[in-house]
PDB file of C-alpha atoms in Angstrom:
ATOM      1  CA  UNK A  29      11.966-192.427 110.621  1.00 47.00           C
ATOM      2  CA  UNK A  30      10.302-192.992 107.833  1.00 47.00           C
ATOM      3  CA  UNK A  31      11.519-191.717 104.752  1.00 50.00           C
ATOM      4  CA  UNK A  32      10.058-189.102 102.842  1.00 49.00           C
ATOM      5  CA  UNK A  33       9.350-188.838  98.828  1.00 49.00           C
ATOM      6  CA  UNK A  34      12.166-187.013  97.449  1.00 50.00           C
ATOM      7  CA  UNK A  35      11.288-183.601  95.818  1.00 51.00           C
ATOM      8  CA  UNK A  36      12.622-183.357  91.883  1.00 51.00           C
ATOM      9  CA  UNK A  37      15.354-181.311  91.163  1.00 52.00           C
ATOM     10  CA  UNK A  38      15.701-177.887  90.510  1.00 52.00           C
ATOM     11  CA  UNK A  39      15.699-176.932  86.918  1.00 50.00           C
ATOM     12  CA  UNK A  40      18.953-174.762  86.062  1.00 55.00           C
ATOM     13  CA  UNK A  41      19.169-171.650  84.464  1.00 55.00           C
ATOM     14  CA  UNK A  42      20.554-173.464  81.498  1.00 59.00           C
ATOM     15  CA  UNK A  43      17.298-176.125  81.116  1.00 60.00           C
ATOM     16  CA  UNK A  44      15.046-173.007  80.978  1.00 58.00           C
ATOM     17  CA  UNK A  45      16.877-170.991  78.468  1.00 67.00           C
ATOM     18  CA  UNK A  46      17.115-173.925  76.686  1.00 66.00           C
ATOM     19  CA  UNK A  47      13.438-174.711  76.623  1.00 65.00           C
ATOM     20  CA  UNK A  48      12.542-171.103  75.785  1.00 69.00           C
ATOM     21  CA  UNK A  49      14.680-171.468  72.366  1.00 67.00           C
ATOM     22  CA  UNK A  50      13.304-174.804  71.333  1.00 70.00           C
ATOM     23  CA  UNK A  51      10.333-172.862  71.252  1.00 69.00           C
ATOM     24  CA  UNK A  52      11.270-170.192  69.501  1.00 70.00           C
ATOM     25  CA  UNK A  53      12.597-172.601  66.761  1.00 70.00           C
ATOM     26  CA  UNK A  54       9.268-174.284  66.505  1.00 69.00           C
ATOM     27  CA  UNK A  55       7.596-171.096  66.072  1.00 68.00           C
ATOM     28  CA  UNK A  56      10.126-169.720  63.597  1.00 69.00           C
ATOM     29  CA  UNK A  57       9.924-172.982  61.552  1.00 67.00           C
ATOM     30  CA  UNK A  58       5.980-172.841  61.778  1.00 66.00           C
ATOM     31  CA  UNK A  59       5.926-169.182  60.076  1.00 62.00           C
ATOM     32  CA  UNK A  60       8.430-170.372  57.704  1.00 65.00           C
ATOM     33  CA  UNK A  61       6.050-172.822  56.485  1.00 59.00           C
ATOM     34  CA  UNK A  62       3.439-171.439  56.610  1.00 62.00           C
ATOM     35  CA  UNK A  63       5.402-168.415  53.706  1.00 59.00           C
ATOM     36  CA  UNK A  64       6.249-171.361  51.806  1.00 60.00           C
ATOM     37  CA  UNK A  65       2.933-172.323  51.317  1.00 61.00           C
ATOM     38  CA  UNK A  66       1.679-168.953  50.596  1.00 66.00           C
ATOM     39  CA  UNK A  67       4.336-168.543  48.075  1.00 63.00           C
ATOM     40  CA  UNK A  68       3.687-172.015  46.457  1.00 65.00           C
ATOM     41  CA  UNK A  69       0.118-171.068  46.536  1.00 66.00           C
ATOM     42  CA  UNK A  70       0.627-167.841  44.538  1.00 67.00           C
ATOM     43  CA  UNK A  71       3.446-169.421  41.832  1.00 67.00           C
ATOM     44  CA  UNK A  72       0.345-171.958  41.135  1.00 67.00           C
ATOM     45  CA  UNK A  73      -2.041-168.711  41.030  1.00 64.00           C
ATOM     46  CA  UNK A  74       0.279-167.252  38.358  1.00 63.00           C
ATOM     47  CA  UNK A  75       0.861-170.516  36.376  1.00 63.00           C
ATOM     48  CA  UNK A  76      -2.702-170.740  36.157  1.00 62.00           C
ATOM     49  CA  UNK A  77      -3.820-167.571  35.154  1.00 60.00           C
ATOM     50  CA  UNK A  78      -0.842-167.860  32.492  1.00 58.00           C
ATOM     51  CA  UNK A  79      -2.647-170.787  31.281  1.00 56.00           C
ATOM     52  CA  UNK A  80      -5.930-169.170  31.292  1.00 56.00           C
ATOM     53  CA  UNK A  81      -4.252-166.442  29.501  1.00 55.00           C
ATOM     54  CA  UNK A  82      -2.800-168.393  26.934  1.00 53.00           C
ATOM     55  CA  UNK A  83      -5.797-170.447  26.284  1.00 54.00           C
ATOM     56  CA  UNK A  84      -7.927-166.953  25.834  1.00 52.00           C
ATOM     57  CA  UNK A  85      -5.720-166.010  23.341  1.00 52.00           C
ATOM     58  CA  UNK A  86      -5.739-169.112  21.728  1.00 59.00           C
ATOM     59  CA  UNK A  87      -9.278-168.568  21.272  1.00 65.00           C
ATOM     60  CA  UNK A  88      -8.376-165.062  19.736  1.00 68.00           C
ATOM     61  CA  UNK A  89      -6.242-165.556  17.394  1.00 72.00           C
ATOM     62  CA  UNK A  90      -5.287-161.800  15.958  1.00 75.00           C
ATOM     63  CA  UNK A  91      -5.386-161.822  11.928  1.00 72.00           C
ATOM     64  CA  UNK A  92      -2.156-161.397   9.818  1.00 78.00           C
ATOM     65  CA  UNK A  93      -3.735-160.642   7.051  1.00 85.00           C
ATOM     66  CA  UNK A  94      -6.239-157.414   6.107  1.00 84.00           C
ATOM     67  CA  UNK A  95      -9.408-159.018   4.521  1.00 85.00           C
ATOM     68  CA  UNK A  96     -10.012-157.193   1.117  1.00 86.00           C
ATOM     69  CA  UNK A  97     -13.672-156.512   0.284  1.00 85.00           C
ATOM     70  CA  UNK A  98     -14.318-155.690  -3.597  1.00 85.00           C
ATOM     71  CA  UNK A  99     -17.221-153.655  -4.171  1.00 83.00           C
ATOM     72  CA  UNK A 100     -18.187-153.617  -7.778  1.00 81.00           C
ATOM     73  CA  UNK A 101     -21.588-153.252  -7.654  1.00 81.00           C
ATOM     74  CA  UNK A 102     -23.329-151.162 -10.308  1.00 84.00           C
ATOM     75  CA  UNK A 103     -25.744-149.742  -7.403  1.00 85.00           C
ATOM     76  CA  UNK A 104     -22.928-147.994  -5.682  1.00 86.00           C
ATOM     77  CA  UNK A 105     -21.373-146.287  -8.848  1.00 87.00           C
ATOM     78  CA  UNK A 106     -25.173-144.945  -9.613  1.00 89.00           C
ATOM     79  CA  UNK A 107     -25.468-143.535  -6.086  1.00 90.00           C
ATOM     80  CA  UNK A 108     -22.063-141.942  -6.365  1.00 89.00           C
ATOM     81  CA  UNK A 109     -23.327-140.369 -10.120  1.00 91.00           C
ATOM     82  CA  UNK A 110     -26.306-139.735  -8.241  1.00 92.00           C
ATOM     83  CA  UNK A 111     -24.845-138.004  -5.398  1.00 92.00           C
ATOM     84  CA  UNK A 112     -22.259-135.803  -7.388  1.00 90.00           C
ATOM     85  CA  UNK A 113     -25.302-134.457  -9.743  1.00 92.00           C
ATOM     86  CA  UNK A 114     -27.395-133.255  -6.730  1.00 94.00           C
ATOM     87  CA  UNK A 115     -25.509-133.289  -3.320  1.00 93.00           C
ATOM     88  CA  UNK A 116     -23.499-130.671  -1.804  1.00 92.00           C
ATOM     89  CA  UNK A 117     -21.087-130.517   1.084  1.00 90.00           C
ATOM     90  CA  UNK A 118     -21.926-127.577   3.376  1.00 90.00           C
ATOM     91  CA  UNK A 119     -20.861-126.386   7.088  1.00 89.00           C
ATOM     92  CA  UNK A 120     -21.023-122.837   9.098  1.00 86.00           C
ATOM     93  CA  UNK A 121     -17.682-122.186  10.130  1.00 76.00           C
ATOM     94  CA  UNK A 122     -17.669-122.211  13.801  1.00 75.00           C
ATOM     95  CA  UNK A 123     -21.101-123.419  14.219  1.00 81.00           C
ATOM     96  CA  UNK A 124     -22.879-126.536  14.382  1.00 87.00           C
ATOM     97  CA  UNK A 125     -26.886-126.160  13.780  1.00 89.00           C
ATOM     98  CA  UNK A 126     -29.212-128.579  15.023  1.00 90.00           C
ATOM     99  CA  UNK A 127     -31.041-130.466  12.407  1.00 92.00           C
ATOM    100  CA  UNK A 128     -34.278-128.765  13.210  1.00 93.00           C
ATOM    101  CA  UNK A 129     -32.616-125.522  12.549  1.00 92.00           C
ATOM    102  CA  UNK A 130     -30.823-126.422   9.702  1.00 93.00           C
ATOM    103  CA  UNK A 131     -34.381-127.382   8.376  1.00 93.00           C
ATOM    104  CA  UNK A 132     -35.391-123.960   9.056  1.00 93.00           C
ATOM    105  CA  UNK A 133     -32.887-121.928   7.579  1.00 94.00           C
ATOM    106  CA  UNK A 134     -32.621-123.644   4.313  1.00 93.00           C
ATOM    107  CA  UNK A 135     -36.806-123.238   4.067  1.00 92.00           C
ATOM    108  CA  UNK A 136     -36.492-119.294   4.743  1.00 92.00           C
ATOM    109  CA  UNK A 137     -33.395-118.661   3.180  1.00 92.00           C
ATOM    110  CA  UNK A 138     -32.850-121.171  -0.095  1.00 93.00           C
ATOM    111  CA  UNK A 139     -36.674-121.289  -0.533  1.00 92.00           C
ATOM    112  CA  UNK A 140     -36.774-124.636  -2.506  1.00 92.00           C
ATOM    113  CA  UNK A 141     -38.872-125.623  -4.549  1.00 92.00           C
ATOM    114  CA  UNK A 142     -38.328-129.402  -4.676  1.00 92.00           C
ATOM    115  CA  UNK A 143     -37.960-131.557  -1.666  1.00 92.00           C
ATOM    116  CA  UNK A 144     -33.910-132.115   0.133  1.00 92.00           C
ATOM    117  CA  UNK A 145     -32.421-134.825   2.186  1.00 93.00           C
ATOM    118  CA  UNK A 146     -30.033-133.838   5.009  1.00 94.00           C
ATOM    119  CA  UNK A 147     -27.522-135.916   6.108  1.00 93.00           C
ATOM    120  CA  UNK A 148     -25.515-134.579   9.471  1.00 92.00           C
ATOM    121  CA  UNK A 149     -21.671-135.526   9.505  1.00 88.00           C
ATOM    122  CA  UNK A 150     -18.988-134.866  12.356  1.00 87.00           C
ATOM    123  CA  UNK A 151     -17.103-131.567  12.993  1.00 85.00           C
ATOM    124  CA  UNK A 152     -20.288-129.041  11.490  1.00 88.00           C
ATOM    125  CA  UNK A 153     -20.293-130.915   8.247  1.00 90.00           C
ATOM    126  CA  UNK A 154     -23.757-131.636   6.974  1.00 93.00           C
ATOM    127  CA  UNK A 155     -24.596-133.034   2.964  1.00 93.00           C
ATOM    128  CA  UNK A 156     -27.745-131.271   1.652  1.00 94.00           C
ATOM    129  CA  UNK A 157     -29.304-133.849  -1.281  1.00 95.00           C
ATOM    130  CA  UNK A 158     -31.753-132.168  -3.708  1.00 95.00           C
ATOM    131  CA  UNK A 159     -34.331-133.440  -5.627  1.00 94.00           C
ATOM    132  CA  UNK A 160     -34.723-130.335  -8.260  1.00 93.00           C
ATOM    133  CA  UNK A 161     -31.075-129.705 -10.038  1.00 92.00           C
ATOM    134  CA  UNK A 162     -32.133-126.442 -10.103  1.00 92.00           C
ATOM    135  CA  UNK A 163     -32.331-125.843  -6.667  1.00 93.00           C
ATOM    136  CA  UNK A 164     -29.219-127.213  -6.178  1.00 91.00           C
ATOM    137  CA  UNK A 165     -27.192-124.747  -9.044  1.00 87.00           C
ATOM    138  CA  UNK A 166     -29.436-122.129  -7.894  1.00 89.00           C
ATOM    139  CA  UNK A 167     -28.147-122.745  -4.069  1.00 89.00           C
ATOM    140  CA  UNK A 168     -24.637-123.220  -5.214  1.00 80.00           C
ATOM    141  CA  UNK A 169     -24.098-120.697  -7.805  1.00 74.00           C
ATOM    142  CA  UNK A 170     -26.081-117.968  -5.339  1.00 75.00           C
ATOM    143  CA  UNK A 171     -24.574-115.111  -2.813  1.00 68.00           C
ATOM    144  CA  UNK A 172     -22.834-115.641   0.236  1.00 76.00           C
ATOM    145  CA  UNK A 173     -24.876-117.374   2.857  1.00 83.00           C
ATOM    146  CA  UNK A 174     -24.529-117.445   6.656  1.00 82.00           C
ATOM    147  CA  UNK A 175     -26.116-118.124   9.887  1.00 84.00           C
ATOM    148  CA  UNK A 176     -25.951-115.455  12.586  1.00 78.00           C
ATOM    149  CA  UNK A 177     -22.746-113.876  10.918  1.00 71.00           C
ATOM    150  CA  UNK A 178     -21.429-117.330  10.907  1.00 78.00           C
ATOM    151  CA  UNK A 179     -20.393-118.038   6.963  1.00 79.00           C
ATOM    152  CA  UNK A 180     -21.665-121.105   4.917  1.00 85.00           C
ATOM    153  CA  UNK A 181     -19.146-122.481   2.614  1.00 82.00           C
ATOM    154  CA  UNK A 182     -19.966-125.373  -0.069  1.00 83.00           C
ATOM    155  CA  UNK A 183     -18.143-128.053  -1.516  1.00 82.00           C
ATOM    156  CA  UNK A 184     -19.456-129.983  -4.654  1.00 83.00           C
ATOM    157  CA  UNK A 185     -20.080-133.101  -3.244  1.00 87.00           C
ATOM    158  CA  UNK A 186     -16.785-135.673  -3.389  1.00 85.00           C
ATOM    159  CA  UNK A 187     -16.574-139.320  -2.824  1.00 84.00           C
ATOM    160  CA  UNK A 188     -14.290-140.646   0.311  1.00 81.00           C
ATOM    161  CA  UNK A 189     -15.016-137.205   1.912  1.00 81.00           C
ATOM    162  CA  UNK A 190     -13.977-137.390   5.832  1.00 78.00           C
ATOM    163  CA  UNK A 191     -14.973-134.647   8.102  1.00 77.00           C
ATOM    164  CA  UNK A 192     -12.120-135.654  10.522  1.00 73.00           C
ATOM    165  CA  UNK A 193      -9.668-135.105   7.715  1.00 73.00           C
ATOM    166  CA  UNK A 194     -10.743-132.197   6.066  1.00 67.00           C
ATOM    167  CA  UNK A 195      -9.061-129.000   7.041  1.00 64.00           C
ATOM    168  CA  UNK A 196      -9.642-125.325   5.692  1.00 63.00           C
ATOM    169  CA  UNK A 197      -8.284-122.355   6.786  1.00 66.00           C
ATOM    170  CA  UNK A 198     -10.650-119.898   4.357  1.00 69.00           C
ATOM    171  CA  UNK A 199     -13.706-118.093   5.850  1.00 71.00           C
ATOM    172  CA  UNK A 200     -15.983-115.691   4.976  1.00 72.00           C
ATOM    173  CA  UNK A 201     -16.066-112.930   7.273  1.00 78.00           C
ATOM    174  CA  UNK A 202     -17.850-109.992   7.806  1.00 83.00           C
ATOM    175  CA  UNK A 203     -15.669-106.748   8.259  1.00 90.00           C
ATOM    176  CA  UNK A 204     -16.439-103.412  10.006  1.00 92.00           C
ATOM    177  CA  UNK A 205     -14.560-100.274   8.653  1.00 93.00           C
ATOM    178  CA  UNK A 206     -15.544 -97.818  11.637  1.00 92.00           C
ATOM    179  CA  UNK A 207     -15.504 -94.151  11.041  1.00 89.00           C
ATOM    180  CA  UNK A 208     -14.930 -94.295   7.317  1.00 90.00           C
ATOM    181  CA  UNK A 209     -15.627 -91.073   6.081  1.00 88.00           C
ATOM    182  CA  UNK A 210     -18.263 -90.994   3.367  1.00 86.00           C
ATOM    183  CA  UNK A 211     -16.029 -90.113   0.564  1.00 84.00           C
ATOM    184  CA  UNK A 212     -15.244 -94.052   0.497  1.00 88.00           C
ATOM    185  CA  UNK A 213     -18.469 -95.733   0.457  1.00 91.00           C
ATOM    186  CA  UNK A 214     -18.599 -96.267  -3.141  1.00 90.00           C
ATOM    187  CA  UNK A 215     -18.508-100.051  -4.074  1.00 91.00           C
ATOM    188  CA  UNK A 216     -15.085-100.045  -5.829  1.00 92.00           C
ATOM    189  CA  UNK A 217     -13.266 -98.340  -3.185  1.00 92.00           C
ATOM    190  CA  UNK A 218     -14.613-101.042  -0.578  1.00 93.00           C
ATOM    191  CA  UNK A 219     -13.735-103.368  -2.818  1.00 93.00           C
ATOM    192  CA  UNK A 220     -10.102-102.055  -3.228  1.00 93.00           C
ATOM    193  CA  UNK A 221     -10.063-102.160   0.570  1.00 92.00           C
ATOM    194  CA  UNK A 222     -10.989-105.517   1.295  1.00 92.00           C
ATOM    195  CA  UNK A 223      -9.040-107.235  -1.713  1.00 92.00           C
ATOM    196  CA  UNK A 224      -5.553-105.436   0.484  1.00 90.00           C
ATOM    197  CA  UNK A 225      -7.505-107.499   3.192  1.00 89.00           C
ATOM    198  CA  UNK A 226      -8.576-110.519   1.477  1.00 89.00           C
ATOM    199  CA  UNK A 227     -11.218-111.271  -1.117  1.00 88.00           C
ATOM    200  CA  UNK A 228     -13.578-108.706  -1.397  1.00 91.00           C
ATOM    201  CA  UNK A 229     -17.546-110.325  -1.925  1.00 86.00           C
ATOM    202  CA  UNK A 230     -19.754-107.861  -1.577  1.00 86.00           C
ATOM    203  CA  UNK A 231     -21.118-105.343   0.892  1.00 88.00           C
ATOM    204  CA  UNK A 232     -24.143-105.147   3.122  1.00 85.00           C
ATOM    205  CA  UNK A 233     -27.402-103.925   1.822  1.00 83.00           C
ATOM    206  CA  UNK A 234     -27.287-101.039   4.957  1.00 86.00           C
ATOM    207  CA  UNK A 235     -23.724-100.127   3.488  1.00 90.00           C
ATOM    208  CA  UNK A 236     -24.631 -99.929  -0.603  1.00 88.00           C
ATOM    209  CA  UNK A 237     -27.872 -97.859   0.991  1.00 87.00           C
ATOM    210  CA  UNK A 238     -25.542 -95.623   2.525  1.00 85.00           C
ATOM    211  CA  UNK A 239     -28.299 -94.138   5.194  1.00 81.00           C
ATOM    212  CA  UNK A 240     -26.499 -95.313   8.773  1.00 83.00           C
ATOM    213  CA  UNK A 241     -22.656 -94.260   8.440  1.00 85.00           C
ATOM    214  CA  UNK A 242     -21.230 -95.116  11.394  1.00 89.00           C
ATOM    215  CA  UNK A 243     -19.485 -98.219   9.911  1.00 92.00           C
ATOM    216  CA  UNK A 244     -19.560 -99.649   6.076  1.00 92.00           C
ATOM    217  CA  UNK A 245     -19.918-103.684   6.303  1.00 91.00           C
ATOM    218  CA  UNK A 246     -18.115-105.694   4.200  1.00 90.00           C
ATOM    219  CA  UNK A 247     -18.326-109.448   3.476  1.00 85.00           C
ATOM    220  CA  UNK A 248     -14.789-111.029   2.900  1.00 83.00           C
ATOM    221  CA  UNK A 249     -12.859-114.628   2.135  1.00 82.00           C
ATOM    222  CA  UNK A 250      -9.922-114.450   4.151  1.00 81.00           C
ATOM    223  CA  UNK A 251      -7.350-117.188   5.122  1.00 80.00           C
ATOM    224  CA  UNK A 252      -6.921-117.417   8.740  1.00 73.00           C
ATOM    225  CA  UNK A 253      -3.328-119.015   8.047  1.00 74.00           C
ATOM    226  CA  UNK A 254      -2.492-115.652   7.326  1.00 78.00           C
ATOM    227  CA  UNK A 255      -1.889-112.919   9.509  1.00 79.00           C
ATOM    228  CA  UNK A 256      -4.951-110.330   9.984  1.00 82.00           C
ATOM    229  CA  UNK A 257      -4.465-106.688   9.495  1.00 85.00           C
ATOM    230  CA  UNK A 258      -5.548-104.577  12.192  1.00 87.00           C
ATOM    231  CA  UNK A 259      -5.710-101.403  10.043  1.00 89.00           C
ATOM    232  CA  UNK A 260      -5.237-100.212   5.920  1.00 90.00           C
ATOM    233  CA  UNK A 261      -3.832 -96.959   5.144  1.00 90.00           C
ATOM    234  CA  UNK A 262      -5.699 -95.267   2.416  1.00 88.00           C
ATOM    235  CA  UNK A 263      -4.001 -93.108  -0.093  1.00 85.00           C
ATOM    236  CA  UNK A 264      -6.348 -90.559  -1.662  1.00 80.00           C
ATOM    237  CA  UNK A 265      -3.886 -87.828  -3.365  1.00 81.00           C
ATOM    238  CA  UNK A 266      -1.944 -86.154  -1.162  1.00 80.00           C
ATOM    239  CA  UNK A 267      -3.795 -87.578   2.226  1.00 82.00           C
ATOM    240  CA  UNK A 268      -3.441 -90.569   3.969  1.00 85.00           C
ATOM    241  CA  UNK A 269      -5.985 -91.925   5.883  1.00 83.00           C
ATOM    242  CA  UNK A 270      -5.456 -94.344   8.881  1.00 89.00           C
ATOM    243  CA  UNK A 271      -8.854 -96.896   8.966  1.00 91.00           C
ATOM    244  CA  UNK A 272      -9.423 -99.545  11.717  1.00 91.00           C
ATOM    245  CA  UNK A 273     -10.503-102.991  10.902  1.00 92.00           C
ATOM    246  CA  UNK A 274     -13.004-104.957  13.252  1.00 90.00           C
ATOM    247  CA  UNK A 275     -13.524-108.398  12.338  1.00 86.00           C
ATOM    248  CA  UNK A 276     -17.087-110.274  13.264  1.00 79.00           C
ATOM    249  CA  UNK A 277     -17.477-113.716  14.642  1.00 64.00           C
ATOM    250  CA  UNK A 278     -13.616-114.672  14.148  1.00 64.00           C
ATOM    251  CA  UNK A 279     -11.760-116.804  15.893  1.00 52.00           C
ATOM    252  CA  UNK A 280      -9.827-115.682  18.712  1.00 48.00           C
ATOM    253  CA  UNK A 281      -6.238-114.202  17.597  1.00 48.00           C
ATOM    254  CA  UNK A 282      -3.412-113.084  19.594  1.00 43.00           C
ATOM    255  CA  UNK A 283      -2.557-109.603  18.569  1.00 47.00           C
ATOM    256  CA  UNK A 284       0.688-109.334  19.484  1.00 49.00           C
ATOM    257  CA  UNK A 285       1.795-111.939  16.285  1.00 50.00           C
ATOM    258  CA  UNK A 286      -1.721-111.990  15.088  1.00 46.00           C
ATOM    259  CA  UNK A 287      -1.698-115.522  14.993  1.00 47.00           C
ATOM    260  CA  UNK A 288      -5.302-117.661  15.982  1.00 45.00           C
ATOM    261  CA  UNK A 289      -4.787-119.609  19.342  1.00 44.00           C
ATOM    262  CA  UNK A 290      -2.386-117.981  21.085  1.00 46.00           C
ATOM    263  CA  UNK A 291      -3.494-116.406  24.494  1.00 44.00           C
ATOM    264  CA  UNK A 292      -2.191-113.402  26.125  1.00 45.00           C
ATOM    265  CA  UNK A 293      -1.504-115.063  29.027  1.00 45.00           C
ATOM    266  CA  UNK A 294       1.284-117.560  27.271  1.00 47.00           C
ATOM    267  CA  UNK A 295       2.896-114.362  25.712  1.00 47.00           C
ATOM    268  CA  UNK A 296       2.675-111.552  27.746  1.00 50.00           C
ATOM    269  CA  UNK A 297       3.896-108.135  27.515  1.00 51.00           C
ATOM    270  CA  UNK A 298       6.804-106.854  29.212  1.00 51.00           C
ATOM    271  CA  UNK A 299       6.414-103.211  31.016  1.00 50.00           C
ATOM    272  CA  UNK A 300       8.810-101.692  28.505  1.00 51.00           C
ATOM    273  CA  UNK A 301       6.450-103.302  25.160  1.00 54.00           C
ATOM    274  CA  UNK A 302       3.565-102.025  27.189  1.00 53.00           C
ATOM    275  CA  UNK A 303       4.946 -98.470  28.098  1.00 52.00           C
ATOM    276  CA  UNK A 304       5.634 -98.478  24.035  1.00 54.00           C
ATOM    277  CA  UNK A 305       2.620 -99.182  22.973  1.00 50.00           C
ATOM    278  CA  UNK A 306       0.488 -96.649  24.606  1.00 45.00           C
ATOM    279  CA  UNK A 307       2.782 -94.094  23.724  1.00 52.00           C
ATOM    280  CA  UNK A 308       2.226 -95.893  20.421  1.00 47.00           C
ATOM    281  CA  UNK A 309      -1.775 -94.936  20.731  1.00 43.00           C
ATOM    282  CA  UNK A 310      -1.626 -92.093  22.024  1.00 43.00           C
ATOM    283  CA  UNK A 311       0.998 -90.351  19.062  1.00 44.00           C
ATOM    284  CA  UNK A 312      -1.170 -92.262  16.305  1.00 39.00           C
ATOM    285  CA  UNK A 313      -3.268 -89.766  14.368  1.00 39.00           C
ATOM    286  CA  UNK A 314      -6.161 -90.811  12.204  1.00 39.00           C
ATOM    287  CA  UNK A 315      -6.033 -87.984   9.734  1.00 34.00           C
ATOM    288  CA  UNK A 316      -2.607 -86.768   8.317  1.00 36.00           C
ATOM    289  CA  UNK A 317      -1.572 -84.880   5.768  1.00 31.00           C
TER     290      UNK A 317
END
């Protein structure tokens, strides 16, 4: 018989197993290089861009040393000489006027009769430059000025004057005494009310008229630093008289410490403080003897 090809061997359990963890190896060894080369590819990335880095900064060099810059010139000191002779330093305390209306109100209210330069500055500041010195002492030396109850206050014009810096805590306000009875309306006892207050400055024309007497106006410096009365008692012989005080165009105080800026709802009253104080109101008599 002729014999036949012979078949090849079986291949063990062991030969297969075998096999399948050669390949594993090779693919194991394959991912492995292939993270080597992404993390030699990102160490070059960061040695380059600290090489681009460092050559940028060479390029940049940051100064040690302030540059000085003298200014001498005999221009400057005129402008300044210039300046403090016929510029003043003006702003409306909690309002910042356009330029247009600024034009406006210093036409109908200062009425001058040379020609000004207005220079705007940060924070409500503005520089009013006149041509006529007497328009500027006029201006300066004149009554209490304000825009929509807002007051103007004026500075003589200084030199290194920053806006950002400057801080003031005196205003002129406007201050309603409701319900004062008539007896009071003369100008020295306003005045002796609103110097207990703050400065007195004058009162309105409707008050010195005397014909609507629901409330005298008074105009009034007062530092805002310093706490703000709510009411004066008034000692006229043997009676005492209990007035309110309203203040106009103020900022915002809290009147439980009557200090500016803080809100009611970061101090709050308890139910007992609040219980007290309408029992407070409601016991409080204007008129006593």
């Amino acid at each position: 018989m002729a014999n036949k090809g012979k078949m090849p061997p079986e291949k063990g359990k062991d030969d297969v197993e075998e096999g399948r963890k050669n390949k594993e190896e090779e693919l194991e060894s394959t991912k492995s290089k292939e993270k080597d080369g992404t993390k030699e590819k990102e160490e070059n990335d960061k040695i380059q861009g600290t090489k681009d880095k460092n050559q940028k900064s060479q390029c940049k060099p940051i100064a040690e040393i302030t540059p000085r810059v003298v200014l001498n010139d005999p221009v400057l000191q005129e402008h300044r000489d210039h300046m403090q002779t016929y510029a003043i330093i003006c702003k409306f305390m909690g309002l910042w006027p356009t330029e247009k209306a600024l034009q406006t109100w210093i036409r109908y209210h200062w009425k001058p009769k040379g020609s000004i330069d207005l220079h705007l500055g940060s924070k409500g500041f503005f520089t009013v430059v006149f041509t006529n010195i007497r328009d500027k002492d006029r201006v300066f030396e004149g009554e209490p000025y304000s825009y929509i109850a807002a007051g103007l206050y004026m500075w003589p014009w200084m030199m290194n004057f920053l806006p950002e810096r400057e801080t003031f805590t005196s205003v002129l306000v406007w201050v309603r005494l409701c319900s004062l009875p008539l007896d009071y309306w003369q100008t020295e006892s306003l005045a002796a009310i609103g110097n207990k207050l703050g400065w007195f400055i004058k009162a309105s024309k409707a008050t010195r008229r005397g014909k609507y007497t629901s409330f005298a106006r008074i105009c009034m410096e007062m530092d805002l630093s310093r706490a703000l009365m709510d009411e004066v008692l008034l000692e006229v012989f043997d009676q005492e008289w209990v007035q309110t005080v309203n203040y106009e165009h103020i900022p915002f105080r809290y009147r439980r410490c009557r200090e500016h800026g803080h809100l009611l709802r970061e101090f709050p009253l308890s139910k007992v403080e609040n219980k007290r104080k309408i029992n407070t109101m409601k016991d409080t008599v204007s008129f006593t003897k």
